[in-house]
CSV table of C-alpha atoms in Angstrom, one decimal:
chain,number,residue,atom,x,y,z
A,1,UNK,CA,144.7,61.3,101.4
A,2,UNK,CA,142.2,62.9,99.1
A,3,UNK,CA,139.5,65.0,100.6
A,4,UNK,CA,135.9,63.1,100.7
A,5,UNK,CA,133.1,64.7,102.6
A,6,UNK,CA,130.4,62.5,104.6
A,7,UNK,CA,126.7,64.4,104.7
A,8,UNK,CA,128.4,67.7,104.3
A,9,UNK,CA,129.0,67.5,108.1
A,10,UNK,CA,132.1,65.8,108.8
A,11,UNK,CA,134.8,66.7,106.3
A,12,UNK,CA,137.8,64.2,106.0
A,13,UNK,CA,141.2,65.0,105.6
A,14,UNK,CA,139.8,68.8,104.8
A,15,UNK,CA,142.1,71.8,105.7
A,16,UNK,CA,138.4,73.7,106.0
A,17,UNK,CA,138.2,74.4,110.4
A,18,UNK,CA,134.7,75.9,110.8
A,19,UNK,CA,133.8,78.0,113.4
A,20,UNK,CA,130.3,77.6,115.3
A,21,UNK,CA,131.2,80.6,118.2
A,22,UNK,CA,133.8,83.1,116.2
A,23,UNK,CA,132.8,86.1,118.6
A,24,UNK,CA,135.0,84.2,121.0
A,25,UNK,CA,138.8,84.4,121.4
A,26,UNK,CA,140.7,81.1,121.8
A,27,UNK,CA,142.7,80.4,125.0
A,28,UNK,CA,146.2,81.6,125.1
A,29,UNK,CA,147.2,78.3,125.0
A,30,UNK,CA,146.7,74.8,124.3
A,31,UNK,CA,147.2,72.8,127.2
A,32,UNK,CA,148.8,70.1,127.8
A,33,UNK,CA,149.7,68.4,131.4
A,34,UNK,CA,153.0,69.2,133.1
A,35,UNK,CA,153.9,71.7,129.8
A,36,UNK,CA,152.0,74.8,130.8
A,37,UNK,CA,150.1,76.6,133.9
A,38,UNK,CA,147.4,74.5,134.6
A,39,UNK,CA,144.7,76.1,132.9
A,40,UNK,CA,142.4,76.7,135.9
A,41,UNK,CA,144.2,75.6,139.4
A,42,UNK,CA,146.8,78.1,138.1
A,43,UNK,CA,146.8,82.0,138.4
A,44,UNK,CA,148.8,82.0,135.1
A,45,UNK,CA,146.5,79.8,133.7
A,46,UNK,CA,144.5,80.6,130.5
A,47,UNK,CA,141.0,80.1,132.1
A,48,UNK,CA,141.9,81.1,136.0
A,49,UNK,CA,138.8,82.7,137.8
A,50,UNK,CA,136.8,83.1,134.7
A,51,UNK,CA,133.3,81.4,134.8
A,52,UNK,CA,132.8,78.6,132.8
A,53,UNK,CA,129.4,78.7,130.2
A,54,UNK,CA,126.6,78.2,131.7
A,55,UNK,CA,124.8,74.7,130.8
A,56,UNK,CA,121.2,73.8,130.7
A,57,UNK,CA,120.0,70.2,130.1
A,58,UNK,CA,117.4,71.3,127.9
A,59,UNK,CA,119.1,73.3,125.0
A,60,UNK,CA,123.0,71.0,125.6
A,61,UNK,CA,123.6,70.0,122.1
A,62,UNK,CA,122.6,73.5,120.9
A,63,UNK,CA,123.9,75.5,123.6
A,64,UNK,CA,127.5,77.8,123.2
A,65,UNK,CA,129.1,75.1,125.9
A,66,UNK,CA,128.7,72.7,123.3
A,67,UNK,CA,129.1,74.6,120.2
A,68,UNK,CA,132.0,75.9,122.0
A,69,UNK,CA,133.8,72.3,122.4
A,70,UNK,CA,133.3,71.7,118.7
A,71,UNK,CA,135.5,74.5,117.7
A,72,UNK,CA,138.0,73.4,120.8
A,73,UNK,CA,137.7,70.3,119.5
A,74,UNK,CA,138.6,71.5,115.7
A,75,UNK,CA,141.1,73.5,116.2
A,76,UNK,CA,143.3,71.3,118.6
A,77,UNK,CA,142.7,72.8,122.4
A,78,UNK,CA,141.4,69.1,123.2
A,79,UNK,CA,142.1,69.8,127.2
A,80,UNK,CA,139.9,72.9,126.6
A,81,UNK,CA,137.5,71.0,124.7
A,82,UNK,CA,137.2,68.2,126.8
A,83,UNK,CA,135.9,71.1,129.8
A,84,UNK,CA,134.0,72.1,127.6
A,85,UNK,CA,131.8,69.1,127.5
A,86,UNK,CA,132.3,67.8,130.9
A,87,UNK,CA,130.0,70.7,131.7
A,88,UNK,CA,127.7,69.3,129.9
A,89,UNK,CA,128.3,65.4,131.2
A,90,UNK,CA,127.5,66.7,134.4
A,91,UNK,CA,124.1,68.0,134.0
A,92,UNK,CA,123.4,65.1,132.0
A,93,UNK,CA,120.7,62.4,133.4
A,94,UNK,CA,122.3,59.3,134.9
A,95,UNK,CA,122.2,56.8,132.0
A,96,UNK,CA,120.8,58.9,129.0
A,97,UNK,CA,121.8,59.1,125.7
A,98,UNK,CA,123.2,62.8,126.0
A,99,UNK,CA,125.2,61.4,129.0
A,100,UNK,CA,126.6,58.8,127.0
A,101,UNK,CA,127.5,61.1,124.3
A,102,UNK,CA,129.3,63.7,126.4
A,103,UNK,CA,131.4,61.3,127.5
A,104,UNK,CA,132.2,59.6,124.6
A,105,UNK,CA,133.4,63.2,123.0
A,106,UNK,CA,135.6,63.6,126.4
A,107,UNK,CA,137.3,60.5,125.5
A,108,UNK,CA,137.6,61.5,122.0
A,109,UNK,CA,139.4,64.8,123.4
A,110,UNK,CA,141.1,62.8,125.9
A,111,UNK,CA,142.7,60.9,122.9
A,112,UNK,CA,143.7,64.0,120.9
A,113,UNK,CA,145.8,65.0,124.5
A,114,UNK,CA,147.1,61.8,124.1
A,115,UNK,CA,148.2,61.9,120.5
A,116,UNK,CA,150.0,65.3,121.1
A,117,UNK,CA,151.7,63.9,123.9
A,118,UNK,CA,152.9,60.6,122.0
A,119,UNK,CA,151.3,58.7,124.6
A,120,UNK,CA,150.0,55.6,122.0
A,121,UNK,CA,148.5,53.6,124.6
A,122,UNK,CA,146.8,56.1,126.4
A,123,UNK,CA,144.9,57.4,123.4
A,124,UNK,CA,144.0,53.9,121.7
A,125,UNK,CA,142.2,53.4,124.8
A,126,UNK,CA,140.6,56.6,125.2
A,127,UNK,CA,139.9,56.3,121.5
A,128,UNK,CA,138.4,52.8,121.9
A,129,UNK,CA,136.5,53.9,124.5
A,130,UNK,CA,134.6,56.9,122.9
A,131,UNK,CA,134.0,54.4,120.1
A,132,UNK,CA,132.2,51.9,121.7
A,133,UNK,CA,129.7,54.8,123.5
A,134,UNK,CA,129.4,55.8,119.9
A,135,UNK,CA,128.5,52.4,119.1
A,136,UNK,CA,126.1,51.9,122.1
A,137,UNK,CA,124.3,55.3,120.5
A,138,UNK,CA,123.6,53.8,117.4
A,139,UNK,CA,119.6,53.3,116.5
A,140,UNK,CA,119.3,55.0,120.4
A,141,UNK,CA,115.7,56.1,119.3
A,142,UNK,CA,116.9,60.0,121.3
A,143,UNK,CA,119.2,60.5,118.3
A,144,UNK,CA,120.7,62.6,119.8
A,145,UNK,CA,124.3,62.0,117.7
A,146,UNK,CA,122.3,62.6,114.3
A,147,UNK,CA,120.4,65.6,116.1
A,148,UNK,CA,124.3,67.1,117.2
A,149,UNK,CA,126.4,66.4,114.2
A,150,UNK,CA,124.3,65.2,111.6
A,151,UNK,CA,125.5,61.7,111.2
A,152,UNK,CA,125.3,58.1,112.2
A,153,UNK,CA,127.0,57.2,115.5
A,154,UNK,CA,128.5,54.2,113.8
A,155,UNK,CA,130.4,56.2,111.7
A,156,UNK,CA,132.1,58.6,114.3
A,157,UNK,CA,132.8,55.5,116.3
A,158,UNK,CA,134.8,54.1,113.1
A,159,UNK,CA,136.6,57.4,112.9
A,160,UNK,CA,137.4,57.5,116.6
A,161,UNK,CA,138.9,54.0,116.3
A,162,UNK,CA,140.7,55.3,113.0
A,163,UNK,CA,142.0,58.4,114.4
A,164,UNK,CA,144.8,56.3,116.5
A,165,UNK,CA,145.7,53.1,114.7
A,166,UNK,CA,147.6,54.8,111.4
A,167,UNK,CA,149.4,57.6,113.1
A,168,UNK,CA,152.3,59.3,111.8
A,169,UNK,CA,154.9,61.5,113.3
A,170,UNK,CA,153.3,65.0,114.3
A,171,UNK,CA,155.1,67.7,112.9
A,172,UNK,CA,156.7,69.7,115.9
A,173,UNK,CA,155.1,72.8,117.0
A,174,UNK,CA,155.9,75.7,119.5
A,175,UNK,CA,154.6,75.0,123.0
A,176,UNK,CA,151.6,76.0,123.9
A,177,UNK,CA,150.3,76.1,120.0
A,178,UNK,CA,147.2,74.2,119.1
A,179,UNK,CA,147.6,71.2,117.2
A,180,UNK,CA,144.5,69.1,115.0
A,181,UNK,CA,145.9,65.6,115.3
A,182,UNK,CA,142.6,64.2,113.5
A,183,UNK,CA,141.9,64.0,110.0
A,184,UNK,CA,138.0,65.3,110.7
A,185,UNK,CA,136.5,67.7,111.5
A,186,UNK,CA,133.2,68.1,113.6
A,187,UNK,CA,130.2,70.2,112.3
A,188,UNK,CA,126.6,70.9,114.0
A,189,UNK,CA,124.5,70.4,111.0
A,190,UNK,CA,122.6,74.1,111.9
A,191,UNK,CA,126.2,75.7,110.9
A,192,UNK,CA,127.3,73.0,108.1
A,193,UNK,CA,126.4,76.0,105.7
A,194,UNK,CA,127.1,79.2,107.6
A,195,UNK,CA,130.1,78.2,108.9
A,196,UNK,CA,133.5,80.4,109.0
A,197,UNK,CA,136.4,78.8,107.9
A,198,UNK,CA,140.3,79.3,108.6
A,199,UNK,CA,141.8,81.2,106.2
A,200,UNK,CA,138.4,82.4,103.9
């Protein structure tokens, strides 16, 4: 697949991983259920005891706990990501925009756990799932998908759909080794020109 960029924000089929939070290490591990310590109820866990970011409704989309999910995201830890931004869900208002689009990038992570765990099914749904909040989001007059990632709602949602109906064999990778199963990347329009990228 030749690579074609969308707004500058959402690179397809790119090799290019940015990084919004590089001061922070990756988790030892990326999880995935009944493979590894679970990553928090476990002392050998990769995030045992250690406090999660803290969250405040007014600065979510820009805050670390979200820039922090994108990089997850981007790198293949989707369990990691996926706390990430339940944080995030949680101190969303009941039936906002932001709430909506929380949840829809849980389910998006929830598919990529899916994906690595050759679960079909499990990630069509989740995938179908996140695309239709995408989809609810679009012309929401908050924005707030154009204000986090720089593009159309519609677009992710067609992506998100895409990501699980054309998928081929993953190549096999040690346990516990990250794993991007999508062909897109995700990329807060403040960093889509600062950015640090794998391997530059």
């Amino acid at each position: 697949m030749p690579i074609s960029v969308l707004p500058c924000f959402m690179a397809i089929g790119s090799n290019s991983r940015p990084r919004h939070l590089p001061e922070k290490n990756f988790p030892a591990y990326a999880y995935l259920p009944g493979s590894q310590p679970h990553p928090i109820r476990d002392p050998a866990g990769h995030s045992y005891l250690i406090e999660p970011m803290r969250v405040s409704t007014d600065t979510a989309v820009g805050s670390d706990p979200f820039l922090w999910g994108l990089d997850l995201f981007n790198y293949g830890y989707y369990w990691e990501a996926h706390e990430a931004w339940e944080s995030l869900w949680q101190v969303a208002e009941q039936g906002s925009p932001s709430r909506a689009f929380f949840k829809a990038l849980i389910l998006l992570s929830a598919a990529g756990v899916k994906i690595r765990e050759g679960k079909t099914a499990a990630a069509l749904r989740h995938s179908r799932r996140a695309a239709m909040l995408f989809r609810l989001l679009n012309g929401s007059p908050e924005a707030i998908v154009e204000e986090a990632l720089g593009l159309p709602p519609a677009i992710l949602a067609d992506y998100a759909e895409a990501a699980t109906t054309a998928r081929v064999a993953l190549p096999v990778v040690p346990l516990g080794w990250p794993q991007p199963v999508f062909d897109f990347v995700l990329i807060a329009p403040a960093a889509a020109f600062a950015t640090i990228s794998a391997g530059e």
